[in-house]
PDB file of C-alpha atoms and ligand atoms in Angstrom:
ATOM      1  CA  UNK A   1     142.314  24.942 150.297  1.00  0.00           C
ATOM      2  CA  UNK A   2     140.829  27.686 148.476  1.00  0.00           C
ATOM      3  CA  UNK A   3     141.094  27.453 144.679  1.00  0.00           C
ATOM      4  CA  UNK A   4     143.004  30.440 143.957  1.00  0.00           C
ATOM      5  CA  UNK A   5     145.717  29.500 147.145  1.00  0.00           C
ATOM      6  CA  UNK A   6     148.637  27.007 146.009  1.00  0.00           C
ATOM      7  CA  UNK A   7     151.122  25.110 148.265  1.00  0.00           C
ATOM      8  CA  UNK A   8     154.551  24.794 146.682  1.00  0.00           C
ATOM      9  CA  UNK A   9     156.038  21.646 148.612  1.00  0.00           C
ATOM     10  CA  UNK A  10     159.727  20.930 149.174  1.00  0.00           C
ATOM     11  CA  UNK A  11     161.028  18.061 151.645  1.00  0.00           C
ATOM     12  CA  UNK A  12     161.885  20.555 153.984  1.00  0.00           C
ATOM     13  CA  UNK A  13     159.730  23.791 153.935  1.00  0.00           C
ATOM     14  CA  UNK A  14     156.580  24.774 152.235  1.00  0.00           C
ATOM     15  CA  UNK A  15     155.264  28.103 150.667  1.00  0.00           C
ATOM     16  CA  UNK A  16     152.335  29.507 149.499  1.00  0.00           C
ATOM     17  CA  UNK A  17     151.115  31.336 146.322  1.00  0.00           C
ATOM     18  CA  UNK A  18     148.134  33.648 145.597  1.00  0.00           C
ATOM     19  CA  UNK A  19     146.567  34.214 142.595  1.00  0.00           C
ATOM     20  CA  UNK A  20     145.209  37.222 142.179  1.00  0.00           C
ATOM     21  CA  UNK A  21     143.210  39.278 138.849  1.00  0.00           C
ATOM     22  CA  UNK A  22     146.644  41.152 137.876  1.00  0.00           C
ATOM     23  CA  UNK A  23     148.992  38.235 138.857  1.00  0.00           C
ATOM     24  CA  UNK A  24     150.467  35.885 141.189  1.00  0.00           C
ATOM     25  CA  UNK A  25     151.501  36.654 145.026  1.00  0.00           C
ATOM     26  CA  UNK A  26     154.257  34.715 146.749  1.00  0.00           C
ATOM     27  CA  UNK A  27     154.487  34.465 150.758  1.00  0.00           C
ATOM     28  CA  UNK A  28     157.464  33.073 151.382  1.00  0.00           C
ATOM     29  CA  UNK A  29     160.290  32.134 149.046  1.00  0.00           C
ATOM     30  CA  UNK A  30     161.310  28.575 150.051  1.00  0.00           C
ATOM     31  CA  UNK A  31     164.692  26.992 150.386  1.00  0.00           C
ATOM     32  CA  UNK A  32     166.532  24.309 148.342  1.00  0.00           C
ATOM     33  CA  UNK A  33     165.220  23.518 145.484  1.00  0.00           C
ATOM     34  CA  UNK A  34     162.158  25.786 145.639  1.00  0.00           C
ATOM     35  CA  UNK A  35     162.138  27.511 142.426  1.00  0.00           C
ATOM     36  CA  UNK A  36     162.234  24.696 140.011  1.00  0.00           C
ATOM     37  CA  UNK A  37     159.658  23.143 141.964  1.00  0.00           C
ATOM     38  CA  UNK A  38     157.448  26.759 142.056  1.00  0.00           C
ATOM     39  CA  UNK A  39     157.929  26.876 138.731  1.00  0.00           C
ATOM     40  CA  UNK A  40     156.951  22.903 138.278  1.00  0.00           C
ATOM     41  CA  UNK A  41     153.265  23.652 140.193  1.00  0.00           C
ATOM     42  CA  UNK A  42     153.041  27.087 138.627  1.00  0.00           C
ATOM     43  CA  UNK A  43     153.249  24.896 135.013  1.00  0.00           C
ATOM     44  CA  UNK A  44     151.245  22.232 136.331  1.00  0.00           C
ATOM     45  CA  UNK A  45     148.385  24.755 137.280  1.00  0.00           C
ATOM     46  CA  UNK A  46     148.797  26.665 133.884  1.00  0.00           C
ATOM     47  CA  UNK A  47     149.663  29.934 135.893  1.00  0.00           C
ATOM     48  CA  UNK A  48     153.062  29.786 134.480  1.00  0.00           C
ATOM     49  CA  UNK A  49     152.255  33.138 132.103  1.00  0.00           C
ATOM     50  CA  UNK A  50     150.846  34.769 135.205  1.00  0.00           C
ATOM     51  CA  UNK A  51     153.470  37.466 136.145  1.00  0.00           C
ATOM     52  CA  UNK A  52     154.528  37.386 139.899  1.00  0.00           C
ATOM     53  CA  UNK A  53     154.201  40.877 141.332  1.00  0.00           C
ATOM     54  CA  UNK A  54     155.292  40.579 144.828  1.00  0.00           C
ATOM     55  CA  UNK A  55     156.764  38.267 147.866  1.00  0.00           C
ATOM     56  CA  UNK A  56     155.591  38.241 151.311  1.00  0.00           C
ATOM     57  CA  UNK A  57     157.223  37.139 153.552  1.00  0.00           C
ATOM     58  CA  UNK A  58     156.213  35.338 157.145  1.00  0.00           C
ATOM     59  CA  UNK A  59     160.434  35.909 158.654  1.00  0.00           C
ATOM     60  CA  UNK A  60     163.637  36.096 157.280  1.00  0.00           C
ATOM     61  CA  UNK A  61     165.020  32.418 158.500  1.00  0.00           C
ATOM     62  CA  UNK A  62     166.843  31.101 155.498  1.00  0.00           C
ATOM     63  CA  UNK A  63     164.850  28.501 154.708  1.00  0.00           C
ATOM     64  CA  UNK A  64     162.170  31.310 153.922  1.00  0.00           C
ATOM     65  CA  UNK A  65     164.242  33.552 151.940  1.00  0.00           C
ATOM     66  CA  UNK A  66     167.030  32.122 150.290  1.00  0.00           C
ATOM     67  CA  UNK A  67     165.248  32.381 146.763  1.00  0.00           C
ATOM     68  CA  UNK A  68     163.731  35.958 147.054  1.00  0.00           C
ATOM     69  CA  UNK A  69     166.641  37.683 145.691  1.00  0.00           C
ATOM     70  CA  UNK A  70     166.917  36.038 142.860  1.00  0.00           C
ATOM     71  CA  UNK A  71     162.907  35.423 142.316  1.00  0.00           C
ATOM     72  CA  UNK A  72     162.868  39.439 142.147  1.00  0.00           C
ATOM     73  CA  UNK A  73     165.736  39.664 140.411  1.00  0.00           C
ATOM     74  CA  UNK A  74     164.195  37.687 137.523  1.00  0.00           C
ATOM     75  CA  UNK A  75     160.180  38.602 137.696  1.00  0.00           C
ATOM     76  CA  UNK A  76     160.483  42.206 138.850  1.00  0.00           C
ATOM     77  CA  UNK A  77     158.288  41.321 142.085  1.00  0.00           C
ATOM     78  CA  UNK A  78     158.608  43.610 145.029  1.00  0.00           C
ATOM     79  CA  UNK A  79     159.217  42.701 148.610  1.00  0.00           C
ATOM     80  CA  UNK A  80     157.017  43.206 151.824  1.00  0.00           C
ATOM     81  CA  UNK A  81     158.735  41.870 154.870  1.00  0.00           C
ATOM     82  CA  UNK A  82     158.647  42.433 158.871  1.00  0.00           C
ATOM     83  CA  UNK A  83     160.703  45.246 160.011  1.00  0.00           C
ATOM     84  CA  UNK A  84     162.672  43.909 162.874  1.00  0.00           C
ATOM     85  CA  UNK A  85     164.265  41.249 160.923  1.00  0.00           C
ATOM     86  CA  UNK A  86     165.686  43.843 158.874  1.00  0.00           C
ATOM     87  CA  UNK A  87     169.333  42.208 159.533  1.00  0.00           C
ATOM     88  CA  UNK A  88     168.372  38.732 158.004  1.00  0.00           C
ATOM     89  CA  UNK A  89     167.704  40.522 155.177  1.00  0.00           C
ATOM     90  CA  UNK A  90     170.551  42.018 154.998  1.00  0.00           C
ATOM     91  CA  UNK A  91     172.667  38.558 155.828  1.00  0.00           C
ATOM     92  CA  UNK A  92     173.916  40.049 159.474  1.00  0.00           C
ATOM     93  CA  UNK A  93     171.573  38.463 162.125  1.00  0.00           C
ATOM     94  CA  UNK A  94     172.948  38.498 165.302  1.00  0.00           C
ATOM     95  CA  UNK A  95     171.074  35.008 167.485  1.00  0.00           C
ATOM     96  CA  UNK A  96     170.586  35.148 171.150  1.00  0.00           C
ATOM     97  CA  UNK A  97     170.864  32.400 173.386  1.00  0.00           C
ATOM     98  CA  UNK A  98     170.348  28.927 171.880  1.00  0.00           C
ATOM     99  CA  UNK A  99     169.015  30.383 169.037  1.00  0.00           C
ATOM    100  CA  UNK A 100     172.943  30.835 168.206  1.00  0.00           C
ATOM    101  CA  UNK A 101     172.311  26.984 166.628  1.00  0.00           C
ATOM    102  CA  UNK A 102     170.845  28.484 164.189  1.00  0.00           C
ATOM    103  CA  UNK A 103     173.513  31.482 163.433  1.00  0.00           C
ATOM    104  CA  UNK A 104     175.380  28.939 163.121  1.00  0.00           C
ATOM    105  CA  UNK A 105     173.877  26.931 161.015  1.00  0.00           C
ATOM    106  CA  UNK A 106     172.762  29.944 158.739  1.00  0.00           C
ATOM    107  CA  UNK A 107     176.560  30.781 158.973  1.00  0.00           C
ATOM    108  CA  UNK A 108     177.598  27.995 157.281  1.00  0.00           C
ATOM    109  CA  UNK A 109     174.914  27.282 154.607  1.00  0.00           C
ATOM    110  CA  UNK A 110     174.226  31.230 153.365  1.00  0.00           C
ATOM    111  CA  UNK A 111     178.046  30.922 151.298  1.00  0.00           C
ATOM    112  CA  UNK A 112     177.314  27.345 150.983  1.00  0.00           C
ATOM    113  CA  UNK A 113     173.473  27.767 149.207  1.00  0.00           C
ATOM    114  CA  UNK A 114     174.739  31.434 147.351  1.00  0.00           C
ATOM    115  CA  UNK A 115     172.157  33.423 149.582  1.00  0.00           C
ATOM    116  CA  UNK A 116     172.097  36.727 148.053  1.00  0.00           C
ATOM    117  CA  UNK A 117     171.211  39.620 150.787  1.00  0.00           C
ATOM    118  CA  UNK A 118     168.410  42.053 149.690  1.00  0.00           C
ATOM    119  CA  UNK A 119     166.684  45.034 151.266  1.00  0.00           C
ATOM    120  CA  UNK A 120     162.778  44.764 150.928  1.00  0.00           C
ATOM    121  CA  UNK A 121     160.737  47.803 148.847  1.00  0.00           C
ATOM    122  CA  UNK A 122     157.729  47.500 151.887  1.00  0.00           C
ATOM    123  CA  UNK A 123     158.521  47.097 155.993  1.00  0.00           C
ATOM    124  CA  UNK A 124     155.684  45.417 157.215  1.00  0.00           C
ATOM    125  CA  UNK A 125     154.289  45.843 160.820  1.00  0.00           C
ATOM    126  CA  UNK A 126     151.740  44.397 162.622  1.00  0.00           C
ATOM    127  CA  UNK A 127     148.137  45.559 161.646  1.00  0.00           C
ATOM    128  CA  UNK A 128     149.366  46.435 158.444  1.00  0.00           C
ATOM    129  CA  UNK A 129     146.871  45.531 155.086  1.00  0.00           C
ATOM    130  CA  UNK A 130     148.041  44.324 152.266  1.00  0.00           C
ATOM    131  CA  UNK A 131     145.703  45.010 149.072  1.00  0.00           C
ATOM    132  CA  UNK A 132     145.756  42.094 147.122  1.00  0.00           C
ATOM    133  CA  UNK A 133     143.995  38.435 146.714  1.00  0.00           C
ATOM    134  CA  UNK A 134     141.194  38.579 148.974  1.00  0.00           C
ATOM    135  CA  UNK A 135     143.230  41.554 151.825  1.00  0.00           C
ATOM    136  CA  UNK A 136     145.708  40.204 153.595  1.00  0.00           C
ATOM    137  CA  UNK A 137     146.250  41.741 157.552  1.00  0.00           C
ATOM    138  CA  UNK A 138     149.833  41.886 159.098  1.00  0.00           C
ATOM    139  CA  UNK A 139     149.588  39.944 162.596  1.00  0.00           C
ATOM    140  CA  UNK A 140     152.707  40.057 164.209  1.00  0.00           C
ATOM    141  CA  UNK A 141     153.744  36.972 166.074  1.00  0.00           C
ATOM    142  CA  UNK A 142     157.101  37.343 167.164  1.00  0.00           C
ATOM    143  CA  UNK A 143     159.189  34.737 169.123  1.00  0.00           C
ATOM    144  CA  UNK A 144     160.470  32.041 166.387  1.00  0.00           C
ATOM    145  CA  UNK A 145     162.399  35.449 165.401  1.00  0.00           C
ATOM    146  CA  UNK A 146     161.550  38.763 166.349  1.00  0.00           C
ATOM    147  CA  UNK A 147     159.554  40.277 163.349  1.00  0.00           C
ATOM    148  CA  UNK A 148     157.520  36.929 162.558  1.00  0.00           C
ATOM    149  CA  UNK A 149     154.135  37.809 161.382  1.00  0.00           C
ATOM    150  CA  UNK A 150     151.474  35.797 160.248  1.00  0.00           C
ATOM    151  CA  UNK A 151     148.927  37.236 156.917  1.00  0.00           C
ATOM    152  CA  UNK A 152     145.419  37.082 157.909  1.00  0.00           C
ATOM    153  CA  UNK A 153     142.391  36.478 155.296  1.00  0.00           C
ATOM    154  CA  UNK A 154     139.637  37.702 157.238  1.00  0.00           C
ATOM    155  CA  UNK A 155     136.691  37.065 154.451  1.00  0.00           C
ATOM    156  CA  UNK A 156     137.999  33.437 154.812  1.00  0.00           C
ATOM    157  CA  UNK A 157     139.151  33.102 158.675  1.00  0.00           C
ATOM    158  CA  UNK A 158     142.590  32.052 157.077  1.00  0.00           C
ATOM    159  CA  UNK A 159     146.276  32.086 158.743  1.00  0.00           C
ATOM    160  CA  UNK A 160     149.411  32.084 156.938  1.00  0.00           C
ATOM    161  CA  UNK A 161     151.272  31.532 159.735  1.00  0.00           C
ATOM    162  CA  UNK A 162     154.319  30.782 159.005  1.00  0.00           C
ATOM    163  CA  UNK A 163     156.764  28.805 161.410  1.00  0.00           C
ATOM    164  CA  UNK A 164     154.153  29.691 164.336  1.00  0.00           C
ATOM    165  CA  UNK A 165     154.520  25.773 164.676  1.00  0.00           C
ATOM    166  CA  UNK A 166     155.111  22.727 162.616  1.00  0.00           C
ATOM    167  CA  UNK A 167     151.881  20.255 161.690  1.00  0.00           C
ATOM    168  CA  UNK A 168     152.420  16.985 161.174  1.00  0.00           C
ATOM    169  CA  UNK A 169     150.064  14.981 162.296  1.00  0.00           C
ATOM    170  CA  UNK A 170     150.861  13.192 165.519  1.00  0.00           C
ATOM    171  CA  UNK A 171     154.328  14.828 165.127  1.00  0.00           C
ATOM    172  CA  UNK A 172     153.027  18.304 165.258  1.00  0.00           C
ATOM    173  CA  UNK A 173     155.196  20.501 167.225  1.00  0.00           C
ATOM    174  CA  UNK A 174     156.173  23.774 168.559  1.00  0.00           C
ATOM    175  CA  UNK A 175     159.432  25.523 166.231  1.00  0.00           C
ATOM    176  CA  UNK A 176     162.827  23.678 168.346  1.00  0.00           C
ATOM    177  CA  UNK A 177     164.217  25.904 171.003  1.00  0.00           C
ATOM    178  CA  UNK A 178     167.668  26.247 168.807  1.00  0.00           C
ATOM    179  CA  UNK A 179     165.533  27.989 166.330  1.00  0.00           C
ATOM    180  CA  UNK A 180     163.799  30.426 168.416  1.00  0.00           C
ATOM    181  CA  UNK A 181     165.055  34.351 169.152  1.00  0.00           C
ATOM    182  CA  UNK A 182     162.456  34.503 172.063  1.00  0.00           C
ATOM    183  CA  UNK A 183     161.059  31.273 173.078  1.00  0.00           C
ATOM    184  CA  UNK A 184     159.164  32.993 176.146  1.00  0.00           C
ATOM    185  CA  UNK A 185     157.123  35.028 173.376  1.00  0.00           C
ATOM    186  CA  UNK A 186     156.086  31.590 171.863  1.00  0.00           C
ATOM    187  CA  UNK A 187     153.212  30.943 173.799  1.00  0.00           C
ATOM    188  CA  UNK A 188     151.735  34.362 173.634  1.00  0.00           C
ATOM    189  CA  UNK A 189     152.066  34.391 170.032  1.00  0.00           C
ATOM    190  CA  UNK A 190     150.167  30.769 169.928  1.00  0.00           C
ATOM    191  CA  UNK A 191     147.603  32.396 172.210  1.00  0.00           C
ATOM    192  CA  UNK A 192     147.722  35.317 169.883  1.00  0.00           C
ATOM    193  CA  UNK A 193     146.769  33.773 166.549  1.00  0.00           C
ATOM    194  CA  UNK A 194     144.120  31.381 168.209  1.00  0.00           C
ATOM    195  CA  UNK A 195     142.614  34.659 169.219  1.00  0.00           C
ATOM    196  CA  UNK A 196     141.495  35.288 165.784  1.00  0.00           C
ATOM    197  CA  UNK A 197     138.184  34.333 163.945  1.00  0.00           C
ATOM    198  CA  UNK A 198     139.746  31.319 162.346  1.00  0.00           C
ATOM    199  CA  UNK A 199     138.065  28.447 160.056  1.00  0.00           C
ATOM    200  CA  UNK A 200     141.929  27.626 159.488  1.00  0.00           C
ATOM    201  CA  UNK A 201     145.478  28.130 159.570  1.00  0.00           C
ATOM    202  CA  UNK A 202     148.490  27.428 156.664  1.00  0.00           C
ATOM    203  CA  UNK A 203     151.630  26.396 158.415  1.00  0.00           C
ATOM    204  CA  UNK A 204     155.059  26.050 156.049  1.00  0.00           C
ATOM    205  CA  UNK A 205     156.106  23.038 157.685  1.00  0.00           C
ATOM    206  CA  UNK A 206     153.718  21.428 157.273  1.00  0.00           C
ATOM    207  CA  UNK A 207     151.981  18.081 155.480  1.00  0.00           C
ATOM    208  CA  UNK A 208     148.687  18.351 153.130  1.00  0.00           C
ATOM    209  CA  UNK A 209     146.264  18.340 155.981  1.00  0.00           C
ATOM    210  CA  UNK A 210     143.506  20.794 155.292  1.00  0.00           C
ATOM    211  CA  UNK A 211     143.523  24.450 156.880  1.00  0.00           C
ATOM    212  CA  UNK A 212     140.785  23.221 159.380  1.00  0.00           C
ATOM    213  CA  UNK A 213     142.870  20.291 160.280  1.00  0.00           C
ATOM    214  CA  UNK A 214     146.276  21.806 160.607  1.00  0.00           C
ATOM    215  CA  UNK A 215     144.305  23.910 162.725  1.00  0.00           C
ATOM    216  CA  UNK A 216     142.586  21.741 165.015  1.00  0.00           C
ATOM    217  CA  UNK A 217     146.574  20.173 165.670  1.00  0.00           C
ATOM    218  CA  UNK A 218     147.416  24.043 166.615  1.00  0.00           C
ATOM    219  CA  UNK A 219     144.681  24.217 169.430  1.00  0.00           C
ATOM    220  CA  UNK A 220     145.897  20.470 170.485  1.00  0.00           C
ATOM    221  CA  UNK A 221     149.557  21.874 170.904  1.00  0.00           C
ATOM    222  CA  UNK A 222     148.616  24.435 173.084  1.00  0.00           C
ATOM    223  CA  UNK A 223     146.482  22.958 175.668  1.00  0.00           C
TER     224      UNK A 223
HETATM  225 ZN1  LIG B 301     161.830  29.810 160.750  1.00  0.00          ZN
END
């Protein structure tokens, strides 16, 4: 894990933090209970005077974005997110197929949790750069929803990529069916990332297996 990279951990979801000269960079925002345990690591680490500045995000599943809102609400951060899942954003995601599951399940627990729609400042698409840490490089890998995108560190050959599977060691799988828009775009987008010059990948379900390990379990999944 590189020094300046922090994984904020919650039961059910991880997300990552950057720390860069003029501040900290979130990608992702996490779900239940995420804040007081970002702001439990951030305290831990002694960045808790570092001023956030933005949040990245990988999709706009709830479990990824129920805290942004609020997060820039409170720190002033902007928001950078994938285009096509404008509508989850905005709290109006239509789901296709079995992916309704999910709809559903986001039906109930957005007035349940207090998610608070928000429109981002930045659209991201894929190729895009983001200046900031070491450069960050949009690759979009859509299927779990349509405007997932993975961030790229090319100096270090390192994937955020986001719910492109789930690594746990022997339990390591592929996202469930319910919770995919296009399942047949899966595979391509597994092909996709492994495409890249990689030393590693940074899933957010995930345990606290190294970058090379999490992904040696992503190349194992796909053959
Ligand atoms: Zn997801």
């Amino acid at each position: 894990m590189p020094p300046d990279c922090l994984r904020i951990r919650t039961p059910w979801v991880g997300f990552h933090v950057l720390k860069d000269a003029d501040g900290l960079y979130l990608l992702d925002g996490g779900f239940i209970g995420g804040v007081g345990r970002l702001k439990a690591t951030l305290a831990r680490q002694h960045w808790q005077n570092e001023r956030i500045r933005g949040i990245i995000l990988t999709h706009g599943h709830l479990d990824h974005i129920l805290n942004v809102a609020a997060i820039a609400r409170e720190t002033g951060a902007w928001i950078a997110a994938p285009r096509q899942d404008a509508a989850h954003y905005a709290g109006r995601a239509e789901y296709r197929g079995w992916s309704r599951v999910a709809g559903l399940l986001e039906g109930v627990g957005k007035p349940l949790l207090g998610f608070e729609p928000f429109t981002p400042d930045r659209w991201i698409g894929d190729g895009d750069r983001l200046d900031l840490w070491k450069g960050l490089r949009a690759v979009h890998l859509p299927g779990h929803t349509d405007g997932h995108t993975g961030y790229l560190c090319e100096d270090l050959g390192l994937l955020f990529c986001g719910d492109l599977f789930a690594s746990y060691r022997r339990f390591s799988h592929a996202p469930p069916g319910i919770l995919n828009s296009s399942p047949e775009l899966m595979r391509l987008s597994m092909i996709r990332a492994q495409s890249l010059d990689l030393n590693g990948v940074l899933p957010n379900h995930g345990d606290e297996a190294s970058p090379a390990e999490h992904l040696g379990r992503l190349r194992n999944l796909s053959h």
